[in-house]
PDB file of C-alpha atoms in Angstrom:
ATOM      1  CA  ALA A1341     120.999 -36.015  61.059  1.00  0.00           C
ATOM      2  CA  GLY A1342     120.492 -35.562  64.398  1.00  0.00           C
ATOM      3  CA  TYR A1343     117.360 -34.663  66.935  1.00  0.00           C
ATOM      4  CA  ILE A1344     117.760 -31.670  68.778  1.00  0.00           C
ATOM      5  CA  ARG A1345     117.167 -32.447  72.575  1.00  0.00           C
ATOM      6  CA  SER A1346     114.548 -29.551  73.892  1.00  0.00           C
ATOM      7  CA  ASP A1347     114.778 -31.628  77.756  1.00  0.00           C
ATOM      8  CA  ILE A1348     118.829 -31.070  78.089  1.00  0.00           C
ATOM      9  CA  VAL A1349     120.984 -28.219  78.337  1.00  0.00           C
ATOM     10  CA  PHE A1350     125.197 -28.066  78.269  1.00  0.00           C
ATOM     11  CA  ASN A1351     126.506 -25.287  79.158  1.00  0.00           C
ATOM     12  CA  PRO A1352     128.606 -23.878  77.802  1.00  0.00           C
ATOM     13  CA  GLY A1353     127.076 -25.897  75.294  1.00  0.00           C
ATOM     14  CA  ALA A1354     130.671 -26.945  73.780  1.00  0.00           C
ATOM     15  CA  VAL A1355     134.042 -28.116  75.838  1.00  0.00           C
ATOM     16  CA  HIS A1356     136.544 -25.252  74.392  1.00  0.00           C
ATOM     17  CA  PHE A1357     139.766 -25.595  75.412  1.00  0.00           C
ATOM     18  CA  GLY A1358     141.036 -22.727  72.871  1.00  0.00           C
ATOM     19  CA  GLU A1359     145.190 -23.113  72.248  1.00  0.00           C
ATOM     20  CA  VAL A1360     147.481 -25.435  74.795  1.00  0.00           C
ATOM     21  CA  GLU A1361     151.030 -25.137  75.530  1.00  0.00           C
ATOM     22  CA  PRO A1362     152.188 -28.247  75.097  1.00  0.00           C
ATOM     23  CA  GLY A1363     153.213 -30.526  77.960  1.00  0.00           C
ATOM     24  CA  THR A1364     150.128 -28.586  80.023  1.00  0.00           C
ATOM     25  CA  ALA A1365     147.221 -29.792  81.830  1.00  0.00           C
ATOM     26  CA  VAL A1366     143.591 -28.739  80.569  1.00  0.00           C
ATOM     27  CA  VAL A1367     140.528 -28.531  83.080  1.00  0.00           C
ATOM     28  CA  LYS A1368     136.800 -27.613  81.928  1.00  0.00           C
ATOM     29  CA  LYS A1369     133.084 -27.502  83.339  1.00  0.00           C
ATOM     30  CA  VAL A1370     129.791 -27.913  81.863  1.00  0.00           C
ATOM     31  CA  ASN A1371     126.904 -28.000  83.589  1.00  0.00           C
ATOM     32  CA  LEU A1372     124.112 -30.518  82.179  1.00  0.00           C
ATOM     33  CA  GLY A1373     120.787 -29.916  83.239  1.00  0.00           C
ATOM     34  CA  TYR A1374     117.480 -32.500  82.868  1.00  0.00           C
ATOM     35  CA  ALA A1375     113.193 -31.904  82.872  1.00  0.00           C
ATOM     36  CA  GLY A1376     111.860 -34.008  83.130  1.00  0.00           C
ATOM     37  CA  ASN A1377     111.471 -37.197  83.985  1.00  0.00           C
ATOM     38  CA  THR A1378     113.827 -37.269  88.184  1.00  0.00           C
ATOM     39  CA  ASN A1379     115.660 -40.950  87.122  1.00  0.00           C
ATOM     40  CA  TRP A1380     116.705 -39.496  83.738  1.00  0.00           C
ATOM     41  CA  LYS A1381     119.725 -40.720  84.786  1.00  0.00           C
ATOM     42  CA  VAL A1382     123.344 -40.354  82.580  1.00  0.00           C
ATOM     43  CA  THR A1383     125.037 -43.619  82.526  1.00  0.00           C
ATOM     44  CA  ASP A1384     127.809 -43.953  80.616  1.00  0.00           C
ATOM     45  CA  ILE A1385     130.190 -40.538  78.692  1.00  0.00           C
ATOM     46  CA  ARG A1386     132.126 -42.468  75.968  1.00  0.00           C
ATOM     47  CA  SER A1387     134.928 -40.282  73.647  1.00  0.00           C
ATOM     48  CA  ASN A1388     137.359 -41.755  71.422  1.00  0.00           C
ATOM     49  CA  CYS A1389     138.986 -39.080  72.203  1.00  0.00           C
ATOM     50  CA  ASN A1390     142.509 -40.570  73.678  1.00  0.00           C
ATOM     51  CA  HIS A1391     144.207 -37.883  75.883  1.00  0.00           C
ATOM     52  CA  VAL A1392     140.638 -36.550  77.990  1.00  0.00           C
ATOM     53  CA  GLU A1393     139.434 -37.359  80.600  1.00  0.00           C
ATOM     54  CA  VAL A1394     135.880 -37.049  82.248  1.00  0.00           C
ATOM     55  CA  ALA A1395     134.562 -37.308  85.478  1.00  0.00           C
ATOM     56  CA  LEU A1396     130.305 -36.871  86.396  1.00  0.00           C
ATOM     57  CA  ASP A1397     128.976 -35.658  89.353  1.00  0.00           C
ATOM     58  CA  GLU A1398     125.477 -35.307  90.186  1.00  0.00           C
ATOM     59  CA  THR A1399     124.194 -31.481  91.367  1.00  0.00           C
ATOM     60  CA  GLY A1400     120.738 -31.914  91.736  1.00  0.00           C
ATOM     61  CA  ARG A1401     117.318 -34.501  91.483  1.00  0.00           C
ATOM     62  CA  GLY A1402     113.732 -33.947  91.913  1.00  0.00           C
ATOM     63  CA  ASN A1403     110.607 -32.159  90.965  1.00  0.00           C
ATOM     64  CA  GLY A1404     110.576 -33.760  86.970  1.00  0.00           C
ATOM     65  CA  ARG A1405     115.217 -32.087  87.271  1.00  0.00           C
ATOM     66  CA  VAL A1406     118.646 -33.750  86.873  1.00  0.00           C
ATOM     67  CA  ASN A1407     121.250 -31.841  86.863  1.00  0.00           C
ATOM     68  CA  TYR A1408     125.326 -32.936  86.762  1.00  0.00           C
ATOM     69  CA  GLN A1409     128.796 -31.384  86.403  1.00  0.00           C
ATOM     70  CA  LEU A1410     131.120 -32.835  84.036  1.00  0.00           C
ATOM     71  CA  THR A1411     135.326 -32.130  84.467  1.00  0.00           C
ATOM     72  CA  VAL A1412     137.166 -32.444  81.634  1.00  0.00           C
ATOM     73  CA  GLU A1413     140.641 -32.687  81.193  1.00  0.00           C
ATOM     74  CA  LEU A1414     143.297 -32.906  78.997  1.00  0.00           C
ATOM     75  CA  ASN A1415     145.731 -34.729  79.844  1.00  0.00           C
ATOM     76  CA  ASP A1416     149.263 -33.020  79.614  1.00  0.00           C
ATOM     77  CA  ASN A1417     150.238 -36.106  76.907  1.00  0.00           C
ATOM     78  CA  ALA A1418     147.897 -34.111  74.269  1.00  0.00           C
ATOM     79  CA  PRO A1419     150.278 -34.130  70.944  1.00  0.00           C
ATOM     80  CA  ALA A1420     150.320 -31.106  69.170  1.00  0.00           C
ATOM     81  CA  GLY A1421     147.467 -30.728  66.492  1.00  0.00           C
ATOM     82  CA  TYR A1422     144.174 -29.896  66.297  1.00  0.00           C
ATOM     83  CA  ILE A1423     140.799 -31.736  68.939  1.00  0.00           C
ATOM     84  CA  ASN A1424     138.092 -32.084  66.907  1.00  0.00           C
ATOM     85  CA  ASP A1425     135.623 -34.441  69.150  1.00  0.00           C
ATOM     86  CA  TYR A1426     132.321 -35.131  70.228  1.00  0.00           C
ATOM     87  CA  LEU A1427     131.788 -36.809  74.378  1.00  0.00           C
ATOM     88  CA  TYR A1428     128.891 -38.899  74.229  1.00  0.00           C
ATOM     89  CA  LEU A1429     126.756 -39.273  77.322  1.00  0.00           C
ATOM     90  CA  VAL A1430     124.733 -42.557  76.993  1.00  0.00           C
ATOM     91  CA  THR A1431     121.962 -42.333  79.814  1.00  0.00           C
ATOM     92  CA  ASN A1432     118.997 -45.551  81.100  1.00  0.00           C
ATOM     93  CA  GLU A1433     117.036 -43.989  78.152  1.00  0.00           C
ATOM     94  CA  GLY A1434     117.962 -46.808  76.071  1.00  0.00           C
ATOM     95  CA  ASP A1435     120.230 -47.120  73.136  1.00  0.00           C
ATOM     96  CA  LYS A1436     119.813 -43.209  72.690  1.00  0.00           C
ATOM     97  CA  THR A1437     123.442 -41.063  73.353  1.00  0.00           C
ATOM     98  CA  ILE A1438     123.954 -36.936  73.291  1.00  0.00           C
ATOM     99  CA  PRO A1439     126.687 -35.487  71.974  1.00  0.00           C
ATOM    100  CA  LEU A1440     129.312 -33.342  73.500  1.00  0.00           C
ATOM    101  CA  ALA A1441     131.580 -31.403  70.870  1.00  0.00           C
ATOM    102  CA  ILE A1442     135.612 -31.116  72.711  1.00  0.00           C
ATOM    103  CA  THR A1443     137.343 -28.908  70.152  1.00  0.00           C
ATOM    104  CA  GLY A1444     140.807 -27.028  71.645  1.00  0.00           C
ATOM    105  CA  GLN A1445     144.830 -26.493  69.587  1.00  0.00           C
ATOM    106  CA  VAL A1446     147.673 -28.208  71.867  1.00  0.00           C
ATOM    107  CA  LYS A1447     150.681 -25.926  69.402  1.00  0.00           C
ATOM    108  CA  PRO A1448     153.761 -27.703  68.320  1.00  0.00           C
ATOM    109  CA  ALA A1449     157.014 -27.207  70.503  1.00  0.00           C
ATOM    110  CA  VAL A1450     159.054 -26.594  68.960  1.00  0.00           C
ATOM    111  CA  THR A1451     157.906 -24.767  65.602  1.00  0.00           C
ATOM    112  CA  ILE A1452     160.399 -24.867  62.015  1.00  0.00           C
ATOM    113  CA  SER A1453     160.143 -20.765  59.425  1.00  0.00           C
ATOM    114  CA  PRO A1454     160.076 -22.255  56.407  1.00  0.00           C
ATOM    115  CA  ALA A1455     157.283 -25.274  56.973  1.00  0.00           C
ATOM    116  CA  SER A1456     158.490 -26.192  53.139  1.00  0.00           C
ATOM    117  CA  LEU A1457     161.857 -25.373  51.655  1.00  0.00           C
ATOM    118  CA  PHE A1458     162.784 -24.222  48.180  1.00  0.00           C
ATOM    119  CA  MET A1459     166.054 -24.922  47.193  1.00  0.00           C
ATOM    120  CA  GLY A1460     164.791 -23.614  43.865  1.00  0.00           C
ATOM    121  CA  THR A1461     166.076 -24.920  40.411  1.00  0.00           C
ATOM    122  CA  LEU A1462     169.496 -25.686  39.573  1.00  0.00           C
ATOM    123  CA  GLU A1463     171.771 -27.944  37.383  1.00  0.00           C
ATOM    124  CA  PRO A1464     172.893 -31.577  38.092  1.00  0.00           C
ATOM    125  CA  GLY A1465     176.417 -30.794  39.919  1.00  0.00           C
ATOM    126  CA  GLU A1466     175.262 -27.313  41.584  1.00  0.00           C
ATOM    127  CA  THR A1467     174.612 -26.769  44.934  1.00  0.00           C
ATOM    128  CA  THR A1468     173.371 -24.356  47.202  1.00  0.00           C
ATOM    129  CA  THR A1469     172.405 -23.298  51.263  1.00  0.00           C
ATOM    130  CA  LYS A1470     169.263 -22.201  52.571  1.00  0.00           C
ATOM    131  CA  GLN A1471     168.307 -20.994  56.347  1.00  0.00           C
ATOM    132  CA  LEU A1472     165.369 -22.450  58.426  1.00  0.00           C
ATOM    133  CA  ILE A1473     164.088 -20.778  61.715  1.00  0.00           C
ATOM    134  CA  VAL A1474     164.078 -23.867  64.465  1.00  0.00           C
ATOM    135  CA  ARG A1475     162.046 -22.284  66.984  1.00  0.00           C
ATOM    136  CA  ALA A1476     160.753 -23.502  70.868  1.00  0.00           C
ATOM    137  CA  LYS A1477     159.895 -20.786  74.213  1.00  0.00           C
ATOM    138  CA  LYS A1478     162.052 -22.652  76.272  1.00  0.00           C
ATOM    139  CA  PRO A1479     166.295 -23.511  75.360  1.00  0.00           C
ATOM    140  CA  PHE A1480     165.999 -26.628  73.189  1.00  0.00           C
ATOM    141  CA  ARG A1481     169.530 -29.134  71.101  1.00  0.00           C
ATOM    142  CA  ILE A1482     168.924 -30.717  68.325  1.00  0.00           C
ATOM    143  CA  GLU A1483     169.297 -34.416  68.883  1.00  0.00           C
ATOM    144  CA  ASN A1484     168.976 -35.149  65.521  1.00  0.00           C
ATOM    145  CA  ILE A1485     167.776 -34.224  61.868  1.00  0.00           C
ATOM    146  CA  ARG A1486     166.466 -37.017  60.292  1.00  0.00           C
ATOM    147  CA  CYS A1487     166.921 -37.435  56.333  1.00  0.00           C
ATOM    148  CA  GLY A1488     165.822 -40.777  53.677  1.00  0.00           C
ATOM    149  CA  ASP A1489     167.917 -38.214  51.178  1.00  0.00           C
ATOM    150  CA  ASP A1490     171.544 -37.535  51.019  1.00  0.00           C
ATOM    151  CA  SER A1491     170.815 -34.422  48.803  1.00  0.00           C
ATOM    152  CA  PHE A1492     170.807 -32.575  51.491  1.00  0.00           C
ATOM    153  CA  THR A1493     173.339 -32.478  54.556  1.00  0.00           C
ATOM    154  CA  PHE A1494     172.096 -30.305  57.415  1.00  0.00           C
ATOM    155  CA  THR A1495     175.029 -28.068  60.394  1.00  0.00           C
ATOM    156  CA  PRO A1496     173.154 -27.636  63.700  1.00  0.00           C
ATOM    157  CA  SER A1497     174.753 -26.151  66.237  1.00  0.00           C
ATOM    158  CA  ASP A1498     174.486 -28.597  69.338  1.00  0.00           C
ATOM    159  CA  GLU A1499     174.009 -25.345  72.281  1.00  0.00           C
ATOM    160  CA  SER A1500     170.915 -24.631  74.266  1.00  0.00           C
ATOM    161  CA  LYS A1501     168.769 -21.283  72.484  1.00  0.00           C
ATOM    162  CA  ALA A1502     165.523 -20.742  72.485  1.00  0.00           C
ATOM    163  CA  LEU A1503     165.868 -19.873  67.961  1.00  0.00           C
ATOM    164  CA  HIS A1504     168.149 -21.992  66.122  1.00  0.00           C
ATOM    165  CA  ILE A1505     169.584 -21.374  61.988  1.00  0.00           C
ATOM    166  CA  VAL A1506     170.671 -24.400  60.712  1.00  0.00           C
ATOM    167  CA  PRO A1507     171.539 -24.232  57.537  1.00  0.00           C
ATOM    168  CA  VAL A1508     170.191 -26.592  54.198  1.00  0.00           C
ATOM    169  CA  THR A1509     172.520 -27.613  52.461  1.00  0.00           C
ATOM    170  CA  PHE A1510     171.523 -29.228  48.931  1.00  0.00           C
ATOM    171  CA  THR A1511     174.140 -31.159  46.124  1.00  0.00           C
ATOM    172  CA  ALA A1512     171.800 -31.433  42.550  1.00  0.00           C
ATOM    173  CA  ASN A1513     172.974 -35.181  42.289  1.00  0.00           C
ATOM    174  CA  LYS A1514     170.087 -36.323  40.304  1.00  0.00           C
ATOM    175  CA  SER A1515     167.662 -34.792  38.135  1.00  0.00           C
ATOM    176  CA  GLY A1516     164.271 -33.638  37.868  1.00  0.00           C
ATOM    177  CA  LYS A1517     161.974 -32.320  40.685  1.00  0.00           C
ATOM    178  CA  ILE A1518     162.694 -33.764  44.679  1.00  0.00           C
ATOM    179  CA  ALA A1519     160.898 -33.310  47.686  1.00  0.00           C
ATOM    180  CA  VAL A1520     161.506 -35.168  51.120  1.00  0.00           C
ATOM    181  CA  ARG A1521     160.217 -34.690  54.303  1.00  0.00           C
ATOM    182  CA  ILE A1522     162.877 -34.476  56.798  1.00  0.00           C
ATOM    183  CA  ALA A1523     162.347 -34.063  60.675  1.00  0.00           C
ATOM    184  CA  ILE A1524     163.405 -33.147  63.503  1.00  0.00           C
ATOM    185  CA  ASP A1525     164.620 -34.416  66.623  1.00  0.00           C
ATOM    186  CA  THR A1526     164.817 -32.507  69.796  1.00  0.00           C
ATOM    187  CA  ASP A1527     165.175 -32.759  73.023  1.00  0.00           C
ATOM    188  CA  LEU A1528     162.253 -31.732  74.256  1.00  0.00           C
ATOM    189  CA  ALA A1529     159.277 -33.135  75.294  1.00  0.00           C
ATOM    190  CA  GLY A1530     157.565 -34.529  71.845  1.00  0.00           C
ATOM    191  CA  GLY A1531     159.866 -31.713  70.308  1.00  0.00           C
ATOM    192  CA  THR A1532     159.933 -33.074  67.161  1.00  0.00           C
ATOM    193  CA  ALA A1533     159.165 -31.382  64.191  1.00  0.00           C
ATOM    194  CA  GLU A1534     158.864 -31.548  60.065  1.00  0.00           C
ATOM    195  CA  PHE A1535     159.344 -29.584  57.278  1.00  0.00           C
ATOM    196  CA  VAL A1536     158.847 -30.548  53.664  1.00  0.00           C
ATOM    197  CA  SER A1537     162.658 -29.395  51.528  1.00  0.00           C
ATOM    198  CA  SER A1538     162.414 -29.194  47.052  1.00  0.00           C
ATOM    199  CA  ALA A1539     164.573 -29.114  45.002  1.00  0.00           C
ATOM    200  CA  THR A1540     163.738 -28.546  40.824  1.00  0.00           C
ATOM    201  CA  VAL A1541     167.078 -30.883  38.762  1.00  0.00           C
ATOM    202  CA  THR A1542     168.100 -29.443  34.828  1.00  0.00           C
ATOM    203  CA  GLU A1543     168.622 -32.197  32.533  1.00  0.00           C
ATOM    204  CA  ALA A1544     172.098 -32.871  32.178  1.00  0.00           C
ATOM    205  CA  PRO A1545     173.178 -30.969  28.653  1.00  0.00           C
ATOM    206  CA  ARG A1546     173.966 -32.981  25.851  1.00  0.00           C
ATOM    207  CA  VAL A1547     177.406 -32.740  24.427  1.00  0.00           C
ATOM    208  CA  ALA A1548     177.074 -32.691  20.519  1.00  0.00           C
ATOM    209  CA  GLU A1549     179.638 -35.423  19.520  1.00  0.00           C
ATOM    210  CA  GLY A1550     183.114 -34.157  18.156  1.00  0.00           C
ATOM    211  CA  GLY A1551     182.063 -30.703  19.686  1.00  0.00           C
TER     212      GLY A1551
END
């Protein structure tokens, strides 16, 4: 539930950062117009988004109108992921706050394809190898691959390049359904990416007595 105020207008109506490359700062400006009481003012701006900074400049006051310009900056250390948050403007009217939406997406520095790697259905003792594609917009090195299951082994290249093809080998040394989250660390800032690898290992066939 909420209340739409006709005396306050944002232009544009939200802060849209769009798609942002990792390690890039983005600045957007929003104009706020108020009509009513010349003594009206914004006293504070609050947000739960730790990677956004806001500067407030009063650009006009008089004849019952007040104008501000908000400069909203997304820091260059913002983590990869979607941004869907609000700025809350506090005024001298009391406890009421005015929300202003913030949206955008910080693209990951490194992407992995496929994001879910199925190794297949194997019998105990079988081994299979599949290819994983790891890429970025600039050359990078793979520094480490972290996996909590020794059924998986990896043979990455130590070269610096924008696209790596990493062989992933799975050995069926235990039965059942297996799903493991694996992290790839690179030398790029914020350049850690994760994927899930899974497999199904059948039960070992029973050997009949005397057979």
